[in-house]
XYZ file of C-alpha atoms in Angstrom:
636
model
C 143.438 77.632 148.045
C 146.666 77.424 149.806
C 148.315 78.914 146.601
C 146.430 81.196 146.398
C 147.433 82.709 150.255
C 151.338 82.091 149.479
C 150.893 84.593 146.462
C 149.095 87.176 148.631
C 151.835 86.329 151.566
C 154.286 87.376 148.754
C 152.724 90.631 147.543
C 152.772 91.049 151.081
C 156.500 90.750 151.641
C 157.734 92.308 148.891
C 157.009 96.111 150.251
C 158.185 95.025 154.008
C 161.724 94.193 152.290
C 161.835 97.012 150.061
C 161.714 99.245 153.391
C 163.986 97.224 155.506
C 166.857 97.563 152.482
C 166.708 101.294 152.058
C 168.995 103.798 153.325
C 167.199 105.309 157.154
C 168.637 108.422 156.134
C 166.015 108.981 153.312
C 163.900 111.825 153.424
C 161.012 113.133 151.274
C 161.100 116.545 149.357
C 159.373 119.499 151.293
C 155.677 119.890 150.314
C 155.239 116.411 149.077
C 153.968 113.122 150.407
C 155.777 109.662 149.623
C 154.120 105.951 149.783
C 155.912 102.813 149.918
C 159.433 104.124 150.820
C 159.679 107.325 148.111
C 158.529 104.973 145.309
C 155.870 106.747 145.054
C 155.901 110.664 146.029
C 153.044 113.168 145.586
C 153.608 116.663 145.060
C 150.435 117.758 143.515
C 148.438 120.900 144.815
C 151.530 122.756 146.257
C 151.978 125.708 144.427
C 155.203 124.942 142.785
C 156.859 126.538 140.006
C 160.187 124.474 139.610
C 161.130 120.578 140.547
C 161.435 120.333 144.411
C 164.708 118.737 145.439
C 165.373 116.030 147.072
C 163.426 113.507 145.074
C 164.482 110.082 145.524
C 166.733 108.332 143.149
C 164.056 105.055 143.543
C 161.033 107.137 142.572
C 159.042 105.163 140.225
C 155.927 107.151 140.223
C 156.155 111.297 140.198
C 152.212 113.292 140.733
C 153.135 117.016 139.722
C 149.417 118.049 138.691
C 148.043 121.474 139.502
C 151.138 123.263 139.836
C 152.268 126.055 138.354
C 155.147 125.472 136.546
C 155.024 127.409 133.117
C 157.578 126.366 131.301
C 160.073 123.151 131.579
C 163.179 123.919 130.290
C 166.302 122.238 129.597
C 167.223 119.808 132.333
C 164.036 120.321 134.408
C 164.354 116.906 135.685
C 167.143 115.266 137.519
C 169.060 111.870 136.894
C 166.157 109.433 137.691
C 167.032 106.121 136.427
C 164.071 103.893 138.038
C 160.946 106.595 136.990
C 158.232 105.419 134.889
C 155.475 107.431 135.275
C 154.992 111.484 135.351
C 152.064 113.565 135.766
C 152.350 117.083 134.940
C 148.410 117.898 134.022
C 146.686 121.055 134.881
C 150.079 123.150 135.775
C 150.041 126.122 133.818
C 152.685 124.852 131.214
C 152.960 126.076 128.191
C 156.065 125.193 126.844
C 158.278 122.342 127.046
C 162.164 123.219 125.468
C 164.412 120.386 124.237
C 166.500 118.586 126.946
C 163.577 118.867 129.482
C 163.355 115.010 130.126
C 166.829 114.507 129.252
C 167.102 112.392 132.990
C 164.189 110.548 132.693
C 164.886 108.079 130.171
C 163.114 104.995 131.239
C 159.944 107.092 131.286
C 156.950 104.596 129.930
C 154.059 107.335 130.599
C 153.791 111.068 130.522
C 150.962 113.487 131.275
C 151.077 116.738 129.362
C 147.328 117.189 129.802
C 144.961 120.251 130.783
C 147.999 122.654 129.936
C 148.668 125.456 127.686
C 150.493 124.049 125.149
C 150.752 125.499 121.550
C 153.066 123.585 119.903
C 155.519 120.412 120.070
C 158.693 121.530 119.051
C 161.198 119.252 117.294
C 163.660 117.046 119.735
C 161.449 118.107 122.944
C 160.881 113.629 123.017
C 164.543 113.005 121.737
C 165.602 110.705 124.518
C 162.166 108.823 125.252
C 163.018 105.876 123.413
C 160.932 103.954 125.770
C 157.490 105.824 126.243
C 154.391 103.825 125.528
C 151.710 106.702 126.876
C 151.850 110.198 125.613
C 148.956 112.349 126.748
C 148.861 115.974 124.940
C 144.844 116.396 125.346
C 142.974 119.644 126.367
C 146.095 121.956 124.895
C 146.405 124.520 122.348
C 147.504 122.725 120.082
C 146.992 124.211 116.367
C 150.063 122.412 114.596
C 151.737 119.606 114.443
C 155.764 119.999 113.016
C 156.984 117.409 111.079
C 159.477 114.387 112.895
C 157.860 115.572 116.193
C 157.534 112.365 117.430
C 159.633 110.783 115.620
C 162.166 109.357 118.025
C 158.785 107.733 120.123
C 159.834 104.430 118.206
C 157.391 102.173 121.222
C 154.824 104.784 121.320
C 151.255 102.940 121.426
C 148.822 105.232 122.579
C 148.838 108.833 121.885
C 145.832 111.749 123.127
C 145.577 114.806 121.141
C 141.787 115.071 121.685
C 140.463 118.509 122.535
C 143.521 120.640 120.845
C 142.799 123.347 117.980
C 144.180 121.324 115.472
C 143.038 121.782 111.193
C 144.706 119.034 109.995
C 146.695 115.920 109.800
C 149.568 116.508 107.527
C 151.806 113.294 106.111
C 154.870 113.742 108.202
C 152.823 114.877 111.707
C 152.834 111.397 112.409
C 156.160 110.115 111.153
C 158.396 107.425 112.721
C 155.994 106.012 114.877
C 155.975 102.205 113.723
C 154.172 100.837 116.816
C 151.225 103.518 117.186
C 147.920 101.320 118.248
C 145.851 103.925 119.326
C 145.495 107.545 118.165
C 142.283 110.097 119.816
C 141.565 113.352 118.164
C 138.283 113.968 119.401
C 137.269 117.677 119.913
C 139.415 119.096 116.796
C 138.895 121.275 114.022
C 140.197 119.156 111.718
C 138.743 119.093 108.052
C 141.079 117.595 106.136
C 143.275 114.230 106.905
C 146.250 113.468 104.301
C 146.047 110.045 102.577
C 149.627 109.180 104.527
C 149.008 110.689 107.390
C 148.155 107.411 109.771
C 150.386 104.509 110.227
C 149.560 101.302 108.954
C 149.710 99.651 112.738
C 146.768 101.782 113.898
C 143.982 99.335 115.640
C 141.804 102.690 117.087
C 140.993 105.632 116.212
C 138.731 108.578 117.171
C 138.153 111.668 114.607
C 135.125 112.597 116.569
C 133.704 116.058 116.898
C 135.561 117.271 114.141
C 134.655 118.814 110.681
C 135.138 115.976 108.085
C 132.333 116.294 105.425
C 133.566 112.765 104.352
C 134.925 109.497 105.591
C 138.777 110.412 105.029
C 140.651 108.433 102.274
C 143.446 107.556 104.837
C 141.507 105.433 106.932
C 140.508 102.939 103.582
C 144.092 102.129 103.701
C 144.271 100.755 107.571
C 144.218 97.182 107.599
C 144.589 96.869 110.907
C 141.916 99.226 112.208
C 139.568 97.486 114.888
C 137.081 100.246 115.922
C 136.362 103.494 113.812
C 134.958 106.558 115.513
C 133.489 109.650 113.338
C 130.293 110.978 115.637
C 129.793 114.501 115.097
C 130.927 115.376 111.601
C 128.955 117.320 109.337
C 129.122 113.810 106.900
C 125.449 113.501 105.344
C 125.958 110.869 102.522
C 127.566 107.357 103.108
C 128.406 105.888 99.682
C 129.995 102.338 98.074
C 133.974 104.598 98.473
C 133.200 105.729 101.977
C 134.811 102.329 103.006
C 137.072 100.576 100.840
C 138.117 97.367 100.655
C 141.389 97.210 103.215
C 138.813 97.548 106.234
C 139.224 94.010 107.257
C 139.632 93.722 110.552
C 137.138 96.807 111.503
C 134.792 95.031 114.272
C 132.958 98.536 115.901
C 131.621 101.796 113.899
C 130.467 104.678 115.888
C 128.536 107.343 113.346
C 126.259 108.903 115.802
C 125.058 112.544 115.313
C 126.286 113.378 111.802
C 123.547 114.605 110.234
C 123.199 111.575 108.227
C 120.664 111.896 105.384
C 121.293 108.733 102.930
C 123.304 105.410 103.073
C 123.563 104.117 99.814
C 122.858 100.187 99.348
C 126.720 99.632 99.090
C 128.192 101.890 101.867
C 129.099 98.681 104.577
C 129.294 96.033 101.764
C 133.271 95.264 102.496
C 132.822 95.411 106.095
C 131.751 91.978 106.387
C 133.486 91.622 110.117
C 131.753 94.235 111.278
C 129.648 93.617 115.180
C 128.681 97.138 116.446
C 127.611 100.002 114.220
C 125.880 102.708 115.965
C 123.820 105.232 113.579
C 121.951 107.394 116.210
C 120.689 110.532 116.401
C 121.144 110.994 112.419
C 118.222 111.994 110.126
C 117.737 108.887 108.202
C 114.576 108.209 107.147
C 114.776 104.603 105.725
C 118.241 102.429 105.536
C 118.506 99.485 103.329
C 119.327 95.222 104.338
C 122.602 95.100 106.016
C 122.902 91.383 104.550
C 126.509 91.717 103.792
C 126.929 92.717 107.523
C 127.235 88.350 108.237
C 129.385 89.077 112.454
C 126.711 91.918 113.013
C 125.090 91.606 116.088
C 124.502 94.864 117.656
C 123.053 97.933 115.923
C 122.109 101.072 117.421
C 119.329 103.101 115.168
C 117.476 105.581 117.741
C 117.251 109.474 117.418
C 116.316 109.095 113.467
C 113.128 109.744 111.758
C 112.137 106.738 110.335
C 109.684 106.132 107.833
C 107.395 102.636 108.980
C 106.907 100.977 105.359
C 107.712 98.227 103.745
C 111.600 98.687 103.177
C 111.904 98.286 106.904
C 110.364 95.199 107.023
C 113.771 93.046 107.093
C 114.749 95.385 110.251
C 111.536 94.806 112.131
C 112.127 90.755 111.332
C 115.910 91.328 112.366
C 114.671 93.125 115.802
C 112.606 89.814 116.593
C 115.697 87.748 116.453
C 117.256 90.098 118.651
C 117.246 89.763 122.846
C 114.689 92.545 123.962
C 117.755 93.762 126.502
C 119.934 93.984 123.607
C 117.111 95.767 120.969
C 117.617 99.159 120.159
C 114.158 100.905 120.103
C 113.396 101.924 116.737
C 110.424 104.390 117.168
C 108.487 105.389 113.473
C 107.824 108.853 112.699
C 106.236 108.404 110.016
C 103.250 107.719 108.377
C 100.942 109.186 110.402
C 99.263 106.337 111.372
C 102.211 104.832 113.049
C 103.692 107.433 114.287
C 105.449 106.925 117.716
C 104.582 102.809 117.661
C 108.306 100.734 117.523
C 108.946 99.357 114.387
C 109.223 96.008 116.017
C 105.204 95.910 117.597
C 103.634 96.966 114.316
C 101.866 94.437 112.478
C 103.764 93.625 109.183
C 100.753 93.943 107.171
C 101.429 97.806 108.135
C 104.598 98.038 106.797
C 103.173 99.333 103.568
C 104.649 101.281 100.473
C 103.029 103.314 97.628
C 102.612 101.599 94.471
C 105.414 101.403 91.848
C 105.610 104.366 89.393
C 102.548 105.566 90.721
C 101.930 108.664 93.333
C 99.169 107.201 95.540
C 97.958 110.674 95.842
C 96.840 110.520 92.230
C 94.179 107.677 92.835
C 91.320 107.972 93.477
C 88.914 106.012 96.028
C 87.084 104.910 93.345
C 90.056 103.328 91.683
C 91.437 101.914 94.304
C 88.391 100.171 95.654
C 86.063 99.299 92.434
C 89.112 97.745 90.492
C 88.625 94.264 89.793
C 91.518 92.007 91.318
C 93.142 88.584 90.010
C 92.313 85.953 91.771
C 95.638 83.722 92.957
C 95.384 80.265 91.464
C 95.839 77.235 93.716
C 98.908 75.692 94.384
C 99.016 72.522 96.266
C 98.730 70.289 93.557
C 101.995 67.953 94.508
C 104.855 67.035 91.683
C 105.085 63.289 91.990
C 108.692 61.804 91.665
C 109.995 64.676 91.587
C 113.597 65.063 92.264
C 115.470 68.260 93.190
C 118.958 68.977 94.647
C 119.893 72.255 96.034
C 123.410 73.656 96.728
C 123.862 77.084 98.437
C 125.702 78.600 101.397
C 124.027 77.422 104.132
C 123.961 74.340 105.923
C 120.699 72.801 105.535
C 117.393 73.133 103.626
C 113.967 71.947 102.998
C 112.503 71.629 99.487
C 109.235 71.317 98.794
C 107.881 71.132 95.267
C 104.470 72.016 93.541
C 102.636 71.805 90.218
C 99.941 73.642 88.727
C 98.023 72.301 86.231
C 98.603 73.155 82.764
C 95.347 74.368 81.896
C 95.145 76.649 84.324
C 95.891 80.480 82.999
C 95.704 84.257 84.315
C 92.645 86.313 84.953
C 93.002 88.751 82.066
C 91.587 91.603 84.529
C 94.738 91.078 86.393
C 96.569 93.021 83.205
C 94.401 96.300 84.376
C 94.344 96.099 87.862
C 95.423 98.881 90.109
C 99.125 98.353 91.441
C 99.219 97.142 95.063
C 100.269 99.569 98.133
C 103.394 97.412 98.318
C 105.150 94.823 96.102
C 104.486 91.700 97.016
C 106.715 90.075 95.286
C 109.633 92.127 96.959
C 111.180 92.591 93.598
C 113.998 94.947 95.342
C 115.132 92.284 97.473
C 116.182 89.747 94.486
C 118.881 90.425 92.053
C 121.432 88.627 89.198
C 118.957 85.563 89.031
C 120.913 82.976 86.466
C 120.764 79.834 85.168
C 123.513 77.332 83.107
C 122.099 73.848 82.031
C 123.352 70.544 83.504
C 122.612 67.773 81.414
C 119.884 67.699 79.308
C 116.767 67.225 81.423
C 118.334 69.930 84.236
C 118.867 73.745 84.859
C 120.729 75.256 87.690
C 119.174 78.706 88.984
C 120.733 80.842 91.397
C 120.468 84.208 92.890
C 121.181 87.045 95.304
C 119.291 88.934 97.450
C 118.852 91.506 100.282
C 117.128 91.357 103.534
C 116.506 88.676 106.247
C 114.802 85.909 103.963
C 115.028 82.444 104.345
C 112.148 80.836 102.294
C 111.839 81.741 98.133
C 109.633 80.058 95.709
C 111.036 79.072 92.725
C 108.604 79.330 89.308
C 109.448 77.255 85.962
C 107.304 77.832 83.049
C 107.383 75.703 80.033
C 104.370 76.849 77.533
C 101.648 77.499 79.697
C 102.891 74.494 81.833
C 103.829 76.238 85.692
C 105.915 74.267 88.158
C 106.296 75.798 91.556
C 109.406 74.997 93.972
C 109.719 76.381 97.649
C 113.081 76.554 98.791
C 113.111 76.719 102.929
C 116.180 77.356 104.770
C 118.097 80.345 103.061
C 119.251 79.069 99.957
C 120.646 80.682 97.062
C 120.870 78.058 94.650
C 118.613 75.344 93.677
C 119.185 72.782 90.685
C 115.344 71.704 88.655
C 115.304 67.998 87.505
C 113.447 66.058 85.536
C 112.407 68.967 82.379
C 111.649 68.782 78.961
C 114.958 68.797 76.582
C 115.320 71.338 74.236
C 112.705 73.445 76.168
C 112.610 76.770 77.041
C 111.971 77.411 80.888
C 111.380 81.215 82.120
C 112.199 80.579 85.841
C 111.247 83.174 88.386
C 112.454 83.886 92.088
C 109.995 85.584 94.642
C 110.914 86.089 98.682
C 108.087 84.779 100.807
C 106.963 85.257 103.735
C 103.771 84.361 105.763
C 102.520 87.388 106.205
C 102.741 88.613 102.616
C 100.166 88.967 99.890
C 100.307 86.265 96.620
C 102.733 87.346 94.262
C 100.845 87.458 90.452
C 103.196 89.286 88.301
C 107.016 89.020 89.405
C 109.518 91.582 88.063
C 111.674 91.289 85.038
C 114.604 91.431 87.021
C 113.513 88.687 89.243
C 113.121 85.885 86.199
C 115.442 84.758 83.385
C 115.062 82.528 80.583
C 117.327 79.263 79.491
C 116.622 76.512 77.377
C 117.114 72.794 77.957
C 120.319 70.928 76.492
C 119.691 68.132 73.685
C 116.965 68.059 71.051
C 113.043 68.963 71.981
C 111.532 65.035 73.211
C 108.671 65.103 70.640
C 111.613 65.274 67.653
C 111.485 62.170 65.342
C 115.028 60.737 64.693
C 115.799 59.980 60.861
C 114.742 55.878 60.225
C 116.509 53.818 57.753
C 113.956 52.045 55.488
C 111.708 49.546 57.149
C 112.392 46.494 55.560
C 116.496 46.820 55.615
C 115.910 48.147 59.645
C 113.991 44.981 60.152
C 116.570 42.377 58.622
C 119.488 43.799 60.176
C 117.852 43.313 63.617
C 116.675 39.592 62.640
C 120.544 39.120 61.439
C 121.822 40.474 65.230
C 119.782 38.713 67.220
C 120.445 35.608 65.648
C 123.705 36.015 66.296
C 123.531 36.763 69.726
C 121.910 33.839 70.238
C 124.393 31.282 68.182
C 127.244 32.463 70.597
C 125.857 32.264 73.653
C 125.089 29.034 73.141
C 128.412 28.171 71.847
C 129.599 29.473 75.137
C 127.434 27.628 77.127
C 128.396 24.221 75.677
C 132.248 25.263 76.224
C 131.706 26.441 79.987
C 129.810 23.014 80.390
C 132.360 20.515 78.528
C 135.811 22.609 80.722
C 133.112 21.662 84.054
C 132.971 18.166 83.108
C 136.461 17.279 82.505
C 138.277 19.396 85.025
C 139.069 17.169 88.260
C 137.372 18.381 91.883
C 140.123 19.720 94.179
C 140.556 21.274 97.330
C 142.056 24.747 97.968
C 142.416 26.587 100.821
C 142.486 30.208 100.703
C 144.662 32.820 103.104
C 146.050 35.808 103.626
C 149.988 34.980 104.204
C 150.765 38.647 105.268
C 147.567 39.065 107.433
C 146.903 42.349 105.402
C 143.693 43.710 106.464
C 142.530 44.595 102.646
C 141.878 40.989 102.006
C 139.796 40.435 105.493
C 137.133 42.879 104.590
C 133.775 41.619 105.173
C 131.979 40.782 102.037
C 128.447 42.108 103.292
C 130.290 45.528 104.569
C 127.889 48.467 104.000
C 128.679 50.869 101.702
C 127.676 54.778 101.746
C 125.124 55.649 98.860
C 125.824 59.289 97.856
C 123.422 61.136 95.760
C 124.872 62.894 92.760
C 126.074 66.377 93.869
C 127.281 69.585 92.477
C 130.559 70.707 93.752
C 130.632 74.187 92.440
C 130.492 75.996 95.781
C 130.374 79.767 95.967
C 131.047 80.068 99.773
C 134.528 79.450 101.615
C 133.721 76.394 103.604
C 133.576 72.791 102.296
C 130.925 70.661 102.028
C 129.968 67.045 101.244
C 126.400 66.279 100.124
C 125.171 62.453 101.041
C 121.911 61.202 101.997
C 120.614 59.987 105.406
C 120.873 56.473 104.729
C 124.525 57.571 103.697
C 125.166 59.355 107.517
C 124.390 55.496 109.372
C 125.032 52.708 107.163
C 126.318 50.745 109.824
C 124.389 51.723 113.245
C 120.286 50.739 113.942
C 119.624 54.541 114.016
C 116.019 56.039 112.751
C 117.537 57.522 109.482
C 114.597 58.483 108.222
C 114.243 62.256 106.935
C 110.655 63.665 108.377
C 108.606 65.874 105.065
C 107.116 68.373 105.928
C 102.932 67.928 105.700
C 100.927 66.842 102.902
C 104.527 65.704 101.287
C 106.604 63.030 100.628
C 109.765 63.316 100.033
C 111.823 59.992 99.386
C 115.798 60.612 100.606
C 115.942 64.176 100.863
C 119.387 65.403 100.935
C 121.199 67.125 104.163
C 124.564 69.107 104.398
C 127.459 67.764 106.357
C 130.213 70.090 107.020
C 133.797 68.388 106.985
């Protein structure tokens, strides 16, 4: 605390010296007000048309707004060596000649703003080798010459917002190499040169302007933190709308743009990306943002959304997300649900028209008379069977099922009207694979869109169906213990609990491998059975002549070898040879290392985690399962 009053005693102090060591015979200029001892003077709202004299050679701070000066010509200002700051907004200027600020060259910020300002003529900043602020916004500003900032070489932050400006040409910008932050809201600009932004940029704002497309410049600005493009006629977002240098972009503002269509791939590179606001657009639908891993605010109101199943990932999103922190997402249509938010409707709601098929085109008849297939059961339980799963995530619960072989398909389920919605989500699963791993294994992975985090895995051997749910958001899973030289068709289907039994997945959710080594029920080639049956008798007897042999050796070297006494130590004291011989040792389960995702991990069992400590290792199943040292994920 007591520091804390010295500092303020010194902020205190420093002022009450200042005064005492100026000059008494200081005055300040007619018309104008000056604070702290004319470091700071005010001459705002006096009517003047040309630099009062008199200023003090100390000012540091210089308010000339709403005056009514015109034009600043060629040594406008006088030798002041300690000024930092200028405001000359709202005074009537509306030109500035070359040699205007030739006395101010310490200048860090200047105010152009609310002028009349048509141009920025060549050498007008020549000697401003130090300005960090440079506000030219609410001009006239149609053009930009070439190299007219170019001698700014610490500008950071420069305001041309509200100007008449058409475009951004390659040299408007030039030999600014410290530029941070660049506003031109409120243009007319339509087209933006591919070289026309510096490569240090961390903001920018292209707002309110008439870009039909996300300008090929900005792909190229590594160093861009927060994008703004609101109010541009841009209707389509595609895969090139944002290429792959957008690294560092954390905030996207792309509110009223008339947005019809964002295209699966239009945010996949943006994979930093926390705020993206989409409001007041006309989007109907948008698809998983599941590439979007740092998002966690998204701003969707003012669109007329369509409440069906492709929104269902959104609506499970919103639930994750703090109520105070939810953007409202209100449905427009169907009919039914029209004006409810997305995230109080029921998910059995969230319904889609059958595939292929215009549900207009049914009749009620059809759609209610049509026998149904009837979902077989499926919690038979797979004993001893083992399963290891790698994928991105950190942990994971795997649960495995069999259904019996007889069991086989309704055959009415081959003419049964198509379901209102898929349930087996077949858009939300794609580039399912498999590679073998030994002979009795297979390896399957996948990728797919949306908030899931539970899949069920099918195998089919013949009309033999294993089932495998996968809990915890994996995208890989490795299937032990199959046939060799078999054929498996292997199928991957999102669940959820609020979803209907998935009978017939999509050919682009399953794939099809076959087993390493030959089929089990092969016969291998026999030599004759009398020669087979000799050549065993011959081995064992044998075997059976030398270890004896060996025995009577061992037992004759016992006898005859005289009983002494050794002592055994460790000269050196090394700390190898002291090792405890009942030391417990780790027991690791075999693991595949072939990790897709950037972080390391080490797979070892729970037993493995506590060798040493009397901790409950044991891994809980889940119900009605028992699963015998189930694997976990340790991050190193």
């Amino acid at each position: 605390m007591s520091r804390l009053w010295i500092m303020v005693l010194v902020l205190l102090w420093i002022p009450v010296m200042a005064i005492a060591q100026l000059p008494g015979n200081v005055q300040c200029p007619v018309n104008c007000s000056c604070f702290f001892s004319q470091w700071f003077v005010r001459c705002s709202n006096a009517s003047l048309s040309s630099l009062p004299p008199g200023i003090p050679n100390a000012t540091v701070e210089l308010d000339l707004q709403h005056n009514q000066f015109s034009t600043l010509s060629a040594g406008f200002f006088p030798e002041l060596a300690e000024i930092s700051i200028i405001y000359l907004g709202s005074s009537g200027i509306h030109q500035v000649e070359p040699g205007a600020f030739q006395g101010v060259k310490n200048l860090y910020h200047l105010h152009l703003d609310n002028n009349l300002l048509e141009q920025v003529p060549e050498g007008v900043f020549e000697n401003l080798t130090n300005l960090i602020f440079l506000h030219l916004e609410h001009n006239q500003i149609a053009h930009l010459l070439p190299g007219g900032f170019s001698s700014l070489k610490q500008l950071s932050v420069l305001d041309l917002s509200n100007n008449l400006l058409l475009e951004l040409s390659d040299q408007a910008l030039h030999g600014l190499p410290r530029l941070r932050r660049l506003y031109l809201s409120a243009n007319h600009i339509t087209n933006v040169s591919s070289k026309a932004l510096p490569g240090t940029l961390r903001a920018l704002s292209l707002d309110g302007n008439q870009l039909a497309s996300v300008p090929a410049a900005i792909r190229t600005s590594p160093m861009l933190s927060t994008l703004q493009l609101s109010g541009n006629p841009i209707r389509k977002l595609t895969s090139l709308s944002f290429g792959r240098r957008l690294r560092s972009l954390r905030q996207l503002f792309l509110d009223s743009l008339a947005l019809e269509q964002v295209t699966n791939l239009a945010f996949t590179r943006l994979r930093w990306l926390e705020l993206l606001s989409l409001r007041n657009n006309s989007l109907e639908s948008l698809l998983p943002l599941s590439s979007l891993k740092s998002l966690s605010t998204l701003y969707l109101t003012g669109n007329k959304w369509r409440c069906d199943c492709k929104l269902i990932w959104l609506r499970t999103w919103q639930k994750k997300v703090l109520r105070k922190e939810r953007s409202p997402v209100e449905c427009s249509s169907p009919g039914a649900l029209q004006g409810q938010l997305l995230v109080d409707i029921e998910l059995q709601k969230l319904t889609c028209p059958p595939f292929g098929t215009d549900s207009t085109t049914l009749s009620p008849a059809e759609n209610t008379n049509t026998p149904m297939a009837i979902a077989p059961p499926r919690d038979i339980p797979l004993p001893g069977a083992a399963t290891t799963a790698t994928a991105m995530t950190s942990a994971a619960l795997i649960t495995t099922r069999r259904l019996p072989s007889s069991t086989t398909r309704s055959p009415t389920s081959l003419h049964r009207v198509p379901e209102r919605w898929d349930p087996c989500l077949a858009d939300h699963i794609s580039s399912v694979s498999i590679r073998t791993k030994g002979d009795t294994s297979l390896v399957v992975s996948w990728s797919f869109s949306g908030d899931h985090d539970q899949f069920e895995v099918r195998y089919t051997a013949s009309r033999d169906e294993q089932v495998l749910r996968v809990v915890g958001g994996l995208a890989e899973v490795t299937l032990h213990d199959l046939r060799r030289g078999t054929e498996y068709r292997v199928c991957v289907i999102p669940q959820n609990e609020n979803l209907l039994e998935c009978q017939a997945p999509a050919a682009r959710q399953c794939t099809a491998e076959r087993t390493a080594g030959l089929p089990s029920d092969t016969q291998p080639v026999h030599a004759p059975l009398g020669h087979s049956h000799s050549a065993v008798g011959f081995g064992v007897t044998v075997a059976l002549l030398a270890l004896a042999a060996l025995a009577l050796a061992v037992t004759y070297r016992l006898r005859t070898r005289p009983i002494q006494f050794q002592r055994y130590y460790d000269e050196d004291g090394s700390p190898l040879h002291r090792r405890s011989s009942n030391q417990a040792k780790m027991t690791t389960d075999p693991v595949d290392e072939s990790m897709e995702d950037e972080d390391w991990h080490s797979y070892v069992t729970a037993a493995g985690r506590c060798p040493e400590e009397k901790v409950d290792c044991t891994v809980s199943a889940p119900p009605r399962f028992t699963l015998t040292s189930t694997p976990t994920y340790v991050t190193l």
